[in-house]
Coordinates of C-alpha atoms and ligand atoms in Angstrom, one line a residue:
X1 CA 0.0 0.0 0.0
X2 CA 1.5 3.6 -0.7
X3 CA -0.1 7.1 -0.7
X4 CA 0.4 7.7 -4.7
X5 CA -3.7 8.2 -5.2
X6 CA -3.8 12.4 -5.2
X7 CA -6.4 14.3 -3.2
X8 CA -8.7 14.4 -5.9
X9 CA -7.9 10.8 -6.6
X10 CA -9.6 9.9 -2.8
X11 CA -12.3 12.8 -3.2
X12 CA -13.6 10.7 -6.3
X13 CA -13.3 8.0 -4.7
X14 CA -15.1 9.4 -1.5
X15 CA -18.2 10.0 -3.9
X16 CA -18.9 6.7 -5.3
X17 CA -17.7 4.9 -1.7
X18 CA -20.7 2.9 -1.0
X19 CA -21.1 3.1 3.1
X20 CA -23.0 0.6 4.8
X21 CA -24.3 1.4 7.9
X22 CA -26.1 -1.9 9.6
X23 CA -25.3 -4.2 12.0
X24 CA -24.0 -8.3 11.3
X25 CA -25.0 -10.7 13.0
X26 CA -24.6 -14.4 12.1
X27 CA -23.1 -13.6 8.2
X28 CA -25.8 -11.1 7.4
X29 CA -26.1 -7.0 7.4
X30 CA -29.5 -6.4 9.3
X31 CA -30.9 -2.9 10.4
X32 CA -31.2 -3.0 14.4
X33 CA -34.1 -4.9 15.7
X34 CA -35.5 -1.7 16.7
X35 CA -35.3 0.0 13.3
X36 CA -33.3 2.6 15.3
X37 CA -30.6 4.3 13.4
X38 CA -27.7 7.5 14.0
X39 CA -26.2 10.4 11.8
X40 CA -22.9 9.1 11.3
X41 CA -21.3 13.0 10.1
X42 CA -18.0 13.1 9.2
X43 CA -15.5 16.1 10.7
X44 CA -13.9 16.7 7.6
X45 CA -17.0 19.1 6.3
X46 CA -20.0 18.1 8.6
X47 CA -21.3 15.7 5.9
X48 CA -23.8 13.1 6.7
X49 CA -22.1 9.9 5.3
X50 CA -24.9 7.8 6.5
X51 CA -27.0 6.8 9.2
X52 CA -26.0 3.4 11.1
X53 CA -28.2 1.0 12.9
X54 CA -28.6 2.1 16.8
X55 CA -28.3 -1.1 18.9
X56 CA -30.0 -2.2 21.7
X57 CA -31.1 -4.9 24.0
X58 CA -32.5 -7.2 21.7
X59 CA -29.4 -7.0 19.1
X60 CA -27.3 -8.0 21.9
X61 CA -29.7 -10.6 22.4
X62 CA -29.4 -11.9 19.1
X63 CA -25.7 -11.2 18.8
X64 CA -24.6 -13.3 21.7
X65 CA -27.0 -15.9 21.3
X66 CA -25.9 -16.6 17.8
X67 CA -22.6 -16.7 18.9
X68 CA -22.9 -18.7 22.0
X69 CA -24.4 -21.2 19.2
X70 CA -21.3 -21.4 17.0
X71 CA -19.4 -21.1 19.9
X72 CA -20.9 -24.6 21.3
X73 CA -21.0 -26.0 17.2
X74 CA -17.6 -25.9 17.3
X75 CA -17.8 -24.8 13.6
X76 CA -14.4 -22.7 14.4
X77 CA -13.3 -23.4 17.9
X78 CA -12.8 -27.0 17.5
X79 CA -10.8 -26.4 13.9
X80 CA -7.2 -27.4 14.3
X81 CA -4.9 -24.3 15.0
X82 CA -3.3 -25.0 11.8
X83 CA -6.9 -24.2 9.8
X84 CA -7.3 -21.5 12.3
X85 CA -4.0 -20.0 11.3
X86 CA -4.8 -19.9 7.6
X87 CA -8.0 -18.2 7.7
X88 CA -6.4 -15.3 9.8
X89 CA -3.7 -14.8 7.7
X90 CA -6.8 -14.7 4.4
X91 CA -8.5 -12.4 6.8
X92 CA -5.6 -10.2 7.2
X93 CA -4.9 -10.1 3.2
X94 CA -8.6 -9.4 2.5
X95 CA -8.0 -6.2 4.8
X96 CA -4.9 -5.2 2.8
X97 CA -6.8 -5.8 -0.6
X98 CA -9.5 -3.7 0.6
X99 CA -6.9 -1.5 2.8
X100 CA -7.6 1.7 0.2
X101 CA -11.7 1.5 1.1
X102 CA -10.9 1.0 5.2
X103 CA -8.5 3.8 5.1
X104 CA -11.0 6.5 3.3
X105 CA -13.9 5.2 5.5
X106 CA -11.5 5.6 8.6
X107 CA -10.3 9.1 7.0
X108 CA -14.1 10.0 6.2
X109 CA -15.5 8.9 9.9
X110 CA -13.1 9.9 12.2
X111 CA -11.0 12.8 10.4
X112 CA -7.5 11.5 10.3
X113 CA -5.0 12.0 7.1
X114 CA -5.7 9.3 5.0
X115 CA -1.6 8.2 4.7
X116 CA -2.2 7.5 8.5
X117 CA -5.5 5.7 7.8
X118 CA -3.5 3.5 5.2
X119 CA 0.4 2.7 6.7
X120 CA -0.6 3.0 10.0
X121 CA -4.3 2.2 10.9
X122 CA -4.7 -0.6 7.6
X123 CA -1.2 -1.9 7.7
X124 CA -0.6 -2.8 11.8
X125 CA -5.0 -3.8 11.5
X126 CA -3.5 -6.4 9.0
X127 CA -0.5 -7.2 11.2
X128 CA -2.5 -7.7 13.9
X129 CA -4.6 -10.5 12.5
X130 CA -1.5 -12.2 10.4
X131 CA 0.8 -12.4 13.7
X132 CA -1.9 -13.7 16.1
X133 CA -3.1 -16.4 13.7
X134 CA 0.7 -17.5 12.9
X135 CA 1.2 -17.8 16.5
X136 CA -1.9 -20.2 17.1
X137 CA -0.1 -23.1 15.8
X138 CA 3.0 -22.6 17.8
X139 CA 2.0 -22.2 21.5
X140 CA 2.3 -25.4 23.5
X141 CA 0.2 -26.6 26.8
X142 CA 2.2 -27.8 29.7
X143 CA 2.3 -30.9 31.2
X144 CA 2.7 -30.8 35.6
X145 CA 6.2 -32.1 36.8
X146 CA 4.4 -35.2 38.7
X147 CA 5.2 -38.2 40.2
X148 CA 5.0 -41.6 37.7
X149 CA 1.7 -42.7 38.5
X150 CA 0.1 -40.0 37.4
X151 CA -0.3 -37.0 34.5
X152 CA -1.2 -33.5 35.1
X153 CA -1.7 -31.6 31.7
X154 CA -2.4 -27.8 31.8
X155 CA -4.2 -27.0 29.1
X156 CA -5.8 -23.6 27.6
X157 CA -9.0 -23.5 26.2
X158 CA -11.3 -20.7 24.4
X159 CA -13.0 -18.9 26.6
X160 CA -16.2 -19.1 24.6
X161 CA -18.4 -15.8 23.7
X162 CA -16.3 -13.0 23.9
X163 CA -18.2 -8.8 23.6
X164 CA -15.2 -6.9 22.4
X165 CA -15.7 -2.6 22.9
X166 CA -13.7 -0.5 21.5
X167 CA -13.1 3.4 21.0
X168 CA -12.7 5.8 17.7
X169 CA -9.6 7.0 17.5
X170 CA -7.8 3.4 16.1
X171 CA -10.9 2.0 15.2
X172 CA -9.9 -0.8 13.5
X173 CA -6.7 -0.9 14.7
X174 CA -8.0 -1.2 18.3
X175 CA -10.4 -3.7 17.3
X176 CA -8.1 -5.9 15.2
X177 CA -6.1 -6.1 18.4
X178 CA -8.7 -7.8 20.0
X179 CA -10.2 -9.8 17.2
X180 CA -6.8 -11.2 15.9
X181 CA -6.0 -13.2 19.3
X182 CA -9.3 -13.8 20.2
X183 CA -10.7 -15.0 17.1
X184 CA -7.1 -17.3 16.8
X185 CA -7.6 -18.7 19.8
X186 CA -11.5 -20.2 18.6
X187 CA -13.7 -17.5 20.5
X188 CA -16.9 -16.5 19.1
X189 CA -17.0 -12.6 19.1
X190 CA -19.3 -9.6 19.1
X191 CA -17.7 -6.3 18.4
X192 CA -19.3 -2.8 19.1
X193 CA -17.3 0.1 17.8
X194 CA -17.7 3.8 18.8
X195 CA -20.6 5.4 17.8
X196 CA -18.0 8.0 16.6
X197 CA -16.4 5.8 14.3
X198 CA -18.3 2.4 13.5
X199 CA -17.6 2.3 9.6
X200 CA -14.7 0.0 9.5
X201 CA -16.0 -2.4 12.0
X202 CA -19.2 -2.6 9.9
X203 CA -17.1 -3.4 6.5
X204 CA -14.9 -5.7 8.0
X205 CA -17.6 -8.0 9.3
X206 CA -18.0 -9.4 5.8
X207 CA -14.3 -9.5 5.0
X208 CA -14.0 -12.2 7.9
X209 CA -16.3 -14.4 6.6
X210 CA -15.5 -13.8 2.8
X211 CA -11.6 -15.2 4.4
X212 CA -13.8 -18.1 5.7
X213 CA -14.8 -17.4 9.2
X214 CA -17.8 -19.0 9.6
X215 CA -20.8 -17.1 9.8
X216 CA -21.3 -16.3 13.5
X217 CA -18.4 -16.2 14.7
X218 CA -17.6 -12.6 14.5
X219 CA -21.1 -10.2 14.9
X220 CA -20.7 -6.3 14.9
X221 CA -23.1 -4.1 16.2
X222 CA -22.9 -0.7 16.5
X223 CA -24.6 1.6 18.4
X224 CA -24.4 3.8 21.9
X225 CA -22.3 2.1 24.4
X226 CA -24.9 3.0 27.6
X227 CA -27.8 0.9 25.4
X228 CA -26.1 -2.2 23.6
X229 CA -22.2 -1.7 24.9
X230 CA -24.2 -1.6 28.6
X231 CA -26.6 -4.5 27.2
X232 CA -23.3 -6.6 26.5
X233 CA -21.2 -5.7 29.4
X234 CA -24.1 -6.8 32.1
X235 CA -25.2 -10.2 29.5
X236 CA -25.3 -13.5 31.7
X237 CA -24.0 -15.1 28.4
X238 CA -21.0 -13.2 27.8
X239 CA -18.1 -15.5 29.1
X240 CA -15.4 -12.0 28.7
X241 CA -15.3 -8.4 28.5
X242 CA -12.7 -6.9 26.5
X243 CA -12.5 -3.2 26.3
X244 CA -10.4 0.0 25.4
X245 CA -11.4 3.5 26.3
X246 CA -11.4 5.4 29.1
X247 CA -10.6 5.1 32.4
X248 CA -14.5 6.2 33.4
X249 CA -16.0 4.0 31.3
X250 CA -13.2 1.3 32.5
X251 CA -14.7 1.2 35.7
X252 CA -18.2 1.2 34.9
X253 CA -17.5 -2.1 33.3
X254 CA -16.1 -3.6 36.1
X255 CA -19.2 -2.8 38.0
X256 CA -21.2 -4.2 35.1
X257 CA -19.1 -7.2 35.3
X258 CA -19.9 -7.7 39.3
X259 CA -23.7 -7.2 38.9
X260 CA -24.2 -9.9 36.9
X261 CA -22.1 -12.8 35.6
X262 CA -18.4 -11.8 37.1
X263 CA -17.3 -12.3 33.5
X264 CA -13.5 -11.8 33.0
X265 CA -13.0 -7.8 32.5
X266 CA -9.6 -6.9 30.9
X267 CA -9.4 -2.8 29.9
X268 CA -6.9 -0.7 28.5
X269 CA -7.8 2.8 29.6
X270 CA -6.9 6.4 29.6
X271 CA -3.3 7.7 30.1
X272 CA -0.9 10.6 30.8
X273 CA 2.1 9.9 30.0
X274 CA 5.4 11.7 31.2
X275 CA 8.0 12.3 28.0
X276 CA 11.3 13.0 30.1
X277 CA 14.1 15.0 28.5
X278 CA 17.0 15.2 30.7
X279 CA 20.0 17.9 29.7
X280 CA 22.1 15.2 28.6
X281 CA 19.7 13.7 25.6
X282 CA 21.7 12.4 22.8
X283 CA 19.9 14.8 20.5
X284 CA 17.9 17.7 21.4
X285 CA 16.6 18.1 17.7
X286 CA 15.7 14.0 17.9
X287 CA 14.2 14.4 20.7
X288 CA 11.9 17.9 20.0
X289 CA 10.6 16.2 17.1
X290 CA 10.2 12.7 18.6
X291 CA 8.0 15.3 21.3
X292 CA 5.7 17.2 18.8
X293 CA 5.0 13.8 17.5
X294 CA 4.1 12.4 20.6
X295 CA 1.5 14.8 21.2
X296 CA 0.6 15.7 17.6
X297 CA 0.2 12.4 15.5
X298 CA -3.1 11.6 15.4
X299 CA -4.2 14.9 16.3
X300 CA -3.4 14.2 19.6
X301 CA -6.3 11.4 20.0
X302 CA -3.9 8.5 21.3
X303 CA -4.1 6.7 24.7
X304 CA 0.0 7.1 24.6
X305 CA 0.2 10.7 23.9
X306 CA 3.4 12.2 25.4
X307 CA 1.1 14.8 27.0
X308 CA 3.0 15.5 30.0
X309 CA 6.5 16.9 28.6
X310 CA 9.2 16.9 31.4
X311 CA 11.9 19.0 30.6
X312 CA 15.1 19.4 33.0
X313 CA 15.9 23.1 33.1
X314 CA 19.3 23.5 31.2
X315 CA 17.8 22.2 28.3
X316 CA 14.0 23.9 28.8
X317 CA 14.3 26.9 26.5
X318 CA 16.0 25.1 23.2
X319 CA 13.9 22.5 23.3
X320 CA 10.7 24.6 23.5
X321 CA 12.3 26.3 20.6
X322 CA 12.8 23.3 18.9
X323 CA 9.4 22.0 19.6
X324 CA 7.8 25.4 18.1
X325 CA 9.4 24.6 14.7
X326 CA 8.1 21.2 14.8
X327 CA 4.8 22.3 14.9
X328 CA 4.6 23.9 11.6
X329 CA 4.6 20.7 9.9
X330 CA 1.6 19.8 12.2
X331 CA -0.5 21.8 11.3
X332 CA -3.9 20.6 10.2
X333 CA -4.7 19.9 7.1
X334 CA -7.2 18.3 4.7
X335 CA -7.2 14.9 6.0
X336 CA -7.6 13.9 2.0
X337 CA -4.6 15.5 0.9
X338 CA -1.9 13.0 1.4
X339 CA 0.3 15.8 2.5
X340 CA -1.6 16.1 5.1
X341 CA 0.3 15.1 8.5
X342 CA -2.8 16.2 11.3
X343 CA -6.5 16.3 10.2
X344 CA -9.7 16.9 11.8
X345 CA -10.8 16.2 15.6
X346 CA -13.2 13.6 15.5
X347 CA -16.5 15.8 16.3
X348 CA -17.7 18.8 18.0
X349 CA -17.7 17.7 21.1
X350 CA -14.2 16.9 21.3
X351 CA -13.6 19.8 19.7
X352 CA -15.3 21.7 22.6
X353 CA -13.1 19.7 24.8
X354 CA -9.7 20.9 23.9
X355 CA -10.5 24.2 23.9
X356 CA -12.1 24.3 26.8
X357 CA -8.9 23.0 28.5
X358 CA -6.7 25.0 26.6
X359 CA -9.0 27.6 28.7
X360 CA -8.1 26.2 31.6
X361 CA -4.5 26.1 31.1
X362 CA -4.6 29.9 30.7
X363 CA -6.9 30.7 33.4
X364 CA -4.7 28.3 36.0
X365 CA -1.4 30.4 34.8
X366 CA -0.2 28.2 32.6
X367 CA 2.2 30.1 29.6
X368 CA 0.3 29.2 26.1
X369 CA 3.7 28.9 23.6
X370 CA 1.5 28.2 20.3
X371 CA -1.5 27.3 18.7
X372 CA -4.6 27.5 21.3
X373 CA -7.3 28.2 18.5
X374 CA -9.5 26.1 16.5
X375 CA -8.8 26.5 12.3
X376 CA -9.9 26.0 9.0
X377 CA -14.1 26.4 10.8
X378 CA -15.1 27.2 7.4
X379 CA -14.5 24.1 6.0
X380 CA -17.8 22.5 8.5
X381 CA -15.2 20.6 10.0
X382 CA -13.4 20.6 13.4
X383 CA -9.8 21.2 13.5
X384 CA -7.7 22.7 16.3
X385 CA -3.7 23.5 15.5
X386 CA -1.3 21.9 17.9
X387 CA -0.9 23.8 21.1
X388 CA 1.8 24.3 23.3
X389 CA 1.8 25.4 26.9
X390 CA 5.0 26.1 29.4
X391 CA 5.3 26.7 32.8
X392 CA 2.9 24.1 33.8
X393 CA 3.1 22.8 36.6
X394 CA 1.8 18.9 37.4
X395 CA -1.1 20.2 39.4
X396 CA -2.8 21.9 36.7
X397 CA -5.6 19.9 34.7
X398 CA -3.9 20.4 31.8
X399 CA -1.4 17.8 33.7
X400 CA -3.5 15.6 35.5
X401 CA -6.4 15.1 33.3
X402 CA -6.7 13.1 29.7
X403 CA -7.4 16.0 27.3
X404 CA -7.1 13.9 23.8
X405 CA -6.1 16.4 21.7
X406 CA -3.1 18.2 20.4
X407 CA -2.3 20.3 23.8
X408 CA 1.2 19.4 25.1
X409 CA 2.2 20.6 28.5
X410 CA 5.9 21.7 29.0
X411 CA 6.8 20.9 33.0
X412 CA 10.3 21.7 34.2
X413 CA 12.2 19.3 36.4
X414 CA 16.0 19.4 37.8
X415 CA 17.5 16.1 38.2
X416 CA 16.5 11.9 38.2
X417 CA 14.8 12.4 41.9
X418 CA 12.2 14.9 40.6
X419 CA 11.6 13.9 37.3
X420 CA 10.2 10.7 38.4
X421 CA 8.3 11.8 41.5
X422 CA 6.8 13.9 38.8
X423 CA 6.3 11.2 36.3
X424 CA 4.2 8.9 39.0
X425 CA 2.4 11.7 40.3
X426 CA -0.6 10.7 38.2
X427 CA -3.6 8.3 38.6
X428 CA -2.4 6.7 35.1
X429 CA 0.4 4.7 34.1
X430 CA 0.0 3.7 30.4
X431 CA 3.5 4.9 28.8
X432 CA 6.6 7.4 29.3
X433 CA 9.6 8.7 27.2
X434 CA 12.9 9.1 28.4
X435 CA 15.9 10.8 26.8
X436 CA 19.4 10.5 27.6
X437 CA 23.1 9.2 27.5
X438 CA 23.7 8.1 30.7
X439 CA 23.3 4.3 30.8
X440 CA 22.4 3.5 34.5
X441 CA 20.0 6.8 34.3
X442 CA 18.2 5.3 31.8
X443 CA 17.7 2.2 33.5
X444 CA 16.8 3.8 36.5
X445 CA 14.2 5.5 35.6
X446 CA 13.1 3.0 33.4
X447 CA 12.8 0.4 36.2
X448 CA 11.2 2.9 38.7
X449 CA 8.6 4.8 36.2
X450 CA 5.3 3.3 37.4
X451 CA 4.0 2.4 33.5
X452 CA 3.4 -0.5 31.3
X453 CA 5.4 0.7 28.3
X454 CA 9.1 3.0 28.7
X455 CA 10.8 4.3 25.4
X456 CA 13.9 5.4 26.0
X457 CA 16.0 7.4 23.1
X458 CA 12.9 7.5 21.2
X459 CA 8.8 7.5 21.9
X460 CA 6.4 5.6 20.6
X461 CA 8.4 2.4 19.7
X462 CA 7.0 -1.7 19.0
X463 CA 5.4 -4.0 17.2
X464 CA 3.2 -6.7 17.7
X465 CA 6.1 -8.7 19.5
X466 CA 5.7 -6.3 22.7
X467 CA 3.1 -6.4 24.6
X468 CA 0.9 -3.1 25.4
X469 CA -1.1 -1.9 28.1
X470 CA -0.7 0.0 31.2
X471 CA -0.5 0.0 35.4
X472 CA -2.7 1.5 37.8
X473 CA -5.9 3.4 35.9
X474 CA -4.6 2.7 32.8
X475 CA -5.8 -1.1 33.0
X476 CA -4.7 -4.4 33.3
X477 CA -3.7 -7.2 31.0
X478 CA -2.3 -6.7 27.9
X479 CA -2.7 -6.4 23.7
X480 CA -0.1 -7.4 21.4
X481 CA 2.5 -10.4 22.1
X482 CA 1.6 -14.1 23.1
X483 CA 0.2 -12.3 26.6
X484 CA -2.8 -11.2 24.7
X485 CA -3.8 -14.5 24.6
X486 CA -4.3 -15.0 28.5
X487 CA -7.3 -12.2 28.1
X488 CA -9.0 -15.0 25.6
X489 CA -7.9 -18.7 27.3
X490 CA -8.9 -20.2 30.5
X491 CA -6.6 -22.5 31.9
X492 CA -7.7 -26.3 32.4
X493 CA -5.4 -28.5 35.4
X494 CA -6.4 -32.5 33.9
X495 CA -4.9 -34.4 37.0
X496 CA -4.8 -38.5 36.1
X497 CA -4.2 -41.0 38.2
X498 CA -2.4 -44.0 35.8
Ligands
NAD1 P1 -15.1 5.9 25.8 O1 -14.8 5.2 27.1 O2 -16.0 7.0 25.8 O3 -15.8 4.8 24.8 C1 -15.2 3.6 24.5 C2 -16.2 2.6 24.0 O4 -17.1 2.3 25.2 C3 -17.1 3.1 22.9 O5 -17.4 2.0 22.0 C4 -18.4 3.5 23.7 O6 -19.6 3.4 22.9 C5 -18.4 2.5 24.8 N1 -19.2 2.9 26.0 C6 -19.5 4.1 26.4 N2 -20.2 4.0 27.5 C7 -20.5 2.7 27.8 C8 -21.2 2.0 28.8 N3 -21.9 2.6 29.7 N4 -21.2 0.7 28.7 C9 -20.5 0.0 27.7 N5 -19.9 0.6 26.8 C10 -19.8 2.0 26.8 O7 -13.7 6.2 25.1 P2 -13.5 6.9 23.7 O8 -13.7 8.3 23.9 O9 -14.1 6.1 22.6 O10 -11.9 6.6 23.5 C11 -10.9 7.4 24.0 C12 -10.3 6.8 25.3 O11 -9.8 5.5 24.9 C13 -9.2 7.6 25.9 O12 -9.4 7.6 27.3 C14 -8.0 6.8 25.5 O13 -6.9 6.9 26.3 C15 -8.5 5.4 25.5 N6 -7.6 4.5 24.7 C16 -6.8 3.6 25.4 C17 -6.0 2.8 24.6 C18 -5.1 1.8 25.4 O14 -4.7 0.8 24.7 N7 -4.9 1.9 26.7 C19 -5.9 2.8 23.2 C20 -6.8 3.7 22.6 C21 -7.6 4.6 23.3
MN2 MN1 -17.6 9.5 12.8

């Protein structure tokens, strides 16, 4: 895949896209049982690109029933890993042939630049998929060191009907995270995206079983997550609860979880995360850029947003500077243009958001460096140019609280000591940068940074051989790597007496 299509090249292409809006449930679009439907507007121009089935009670119903039923068939679950494998790694090539009509209906739905949609949101979607099927065939059960009369196998199993919710801003990425090692491991599935962003989920539906999935096994309904997401996270039938979005809607889940079945909860929330630049970084340019992209990319809508920039003093005012230029080639954009580096927010409301905490940061004091203001309004879509704030300190809610946008808060520090009692002065603990030469600093702070994921000399880094995923309200268990597959296994002691 490569971004040689021009922007008028997608804007055609935008006009004869056919969008489908409907939920699937065992291998067939349907409107929701209701007949209730959304505006699903895009925030490139405020175009209605369709309306999408609104999900409720009874879908859920449906959704988990039909796949409790495959589930049990063994259709898929009871296929050898090997025939597992090969229909991920079709499923994943189906989503790279199709990769050019997932990125422009990610691009058209949730306002990022389409090259993003297509190298990063299509391509890792794809790798996803590919590297958890070729791992099915190559993970191995355990047999108990026992005594000779006797055999103790530990074996993992599928944990049956799995309700997979996701958020907007990687929508299929987020969701191919989840589907790729669940669906490998034999689960049955049913996947709500955003209401924000539910196109791709909806498209992909049919991809899995045109790669030979068998109808069933993966349902998507989209929809409002306090009606069907609720409806799924408190259904006696649901054997897990896989999630990624906030922290607030993290808990609630939880509490879903306890009121009815105690299904198995695993969440990847909300983050904060400290980007530590100590005076003695390799490469203050490396690192200013490696800083604007943290917090711009995306338009600042990433759970691992470098949000919280510490800077140790000696090296504060140059790498502000520095950070400045960066920004001008954030700026926002046409998210059709392939030029295009930072698009459109995805809606209003987030829009309101980030200016009303770029409000805040002024009223509490804070220093605003550049940007602050929404742009390009005439367009009828919602953009907002990368904004920079110093003399922040970690008190502020610019600091403390997720703001998912482009607003970076510059925090000075002097020395190791403070810069990590700064760092783990927060409720979250998804991720954190940290630049510098000195060898034992580095692992220093790495080892006492309270966070799930620590780039050091860089931000951002991985694949899908590391897993990802956060401490304290930032969630527990992990995507990515062979540990994603303990969110989608239950473990089985056999204990025989010979
Ligand atoms: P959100 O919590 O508002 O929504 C996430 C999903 O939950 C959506 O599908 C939504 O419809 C659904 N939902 C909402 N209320 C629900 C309810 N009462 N019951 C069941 N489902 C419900 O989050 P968002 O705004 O879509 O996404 C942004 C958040 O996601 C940020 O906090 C970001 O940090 C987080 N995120 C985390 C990671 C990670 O891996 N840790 C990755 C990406 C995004
Ligand atoms: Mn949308």
């Amino acid at each position: 895949m490569s971004t040689v299509l021009t922007m008028q090249d997608w804007q055609t292409k935008a006009a004869n896209l056919k969008i489908n809006g409907q939920a699937y449930i065992n291998g067939k679009y349907q409107a929701a049982a209701e007949g209730q439907t959304f505006d699903c507007i895009s925030p490139i121009d405020g175009r209605l690109l369709t309306k999408v089935a609104s999900c409720s009670d009874a879908d859920a119903q449906q959704a988990v029933a039909v796949s409790r039923a495959t589930f049990e068939s063994g259709v898929w679950a009871k296929q050898s890993p090997v025939h597992r494998k090969q229909v991920m790694i079709r499923f994943a090539e189906l989503l790279e042939h199709h990769g050019e009509e997932l990125a422009l209906l990610e691009t058209l739905d949730m306002g990022k630049p389409i090259r993003y949609s297509l190298t990063v949101d299509v391509a890792n979607a794809a790798r996803a998929l590919r590297w958890s099927g070729e791992a099915i065939d190559k993970i191995y059960d355990e047999v108990a060191p026992t005594p000779d009369n006797e055999i103790g196998m530990i074996t993992r199993e599928p944990v049956g009907v799995v309700a997979a919710i996701v958020p907007w801003n990687f929508p299929l990425l987020m969701a191919c995270w989840k589907l790729g090692p669940a669906l490998a491991a034999g689960n049955s599935v049913v996947l709500k995206p955003s209401e924000k962003s539910p196109l791709t989920a909806i498209r992909m539906a049919a991809l899995a079983v045109e790669a030979g999935i068998p109808a069933g096994v993966l349902n998507v309904l989209p929809g409002f997550g306090h009606t069907v997401g609720k409806a799924l996270a408190l259904h006696m039938d649901v054997d897990t609860l896989v999630f990624t979005g906030s922290t607030k809607i993290a808990k609630q889940l939880m509490i879903y979880a306890g009121e009815s079945n105690m299904k198995r909860v695993w969440l990847e929330a909300g983050g904060k995360s400290p980007h530590i630049i100590f005076n003695d970084a390799p490469d203050l340019a490396q690192a200013a850029a490696a800083a604007a992209a943290a917090i711009a990319f995306n338009q600042g809508e990433v759970c691992t947003a470098g949000s919280r920039l510490l800077v140790e003093s000696g090296v504060k005012d140059q790498v502000i500077a520095l950070i400045k230029q960066e920004f001008a080639s954030w700026q926002p954009g046409h998210p059709l243009d392939p030029n295009t580096h930072s698009g459109a927010v995805v809606d209003k409301q987030q829009l309101d958001t980030i200016l009303g905490y770029i409000a805040a940061g002024k009223e509490e004091g804070a220093e605003l460096v550049s940007g602050g203001e929404q742009h390009m309004a005439s367009s009828g879509g919602v953009y907002v140019a990368p904004t920079l704030f110093s003399g922040v300190n970690n008190d502020m809610r610019i600091a403390k609280e997720e703001i998912f946008g482009p607003v970076l808060s510059v925090i000075s520090f002097d020395g190791m000591e403070e810069a990590i009692a700064i760092a783990n002065d927060s409720i979250y603990g998804l991720a954190a940068g940290v630049w510098t030469t000195d060898l034992s600093k580095a692992h220093q702070t790495a080892k006492r940074l309270r966070a799930g994921m620590v780039w050091i000399n860089h931000y951002d880094g991985g694949d899908m051989t590391a897993p990802f995923g956060g401490y304290k309200q930032s969630g527990n268990g992990r995507d990515k790597s062979l540990h994603a597959f303990d969110k989608y296994t239950e473990i089985k002691a056999t204990w025989i007496a010979l």
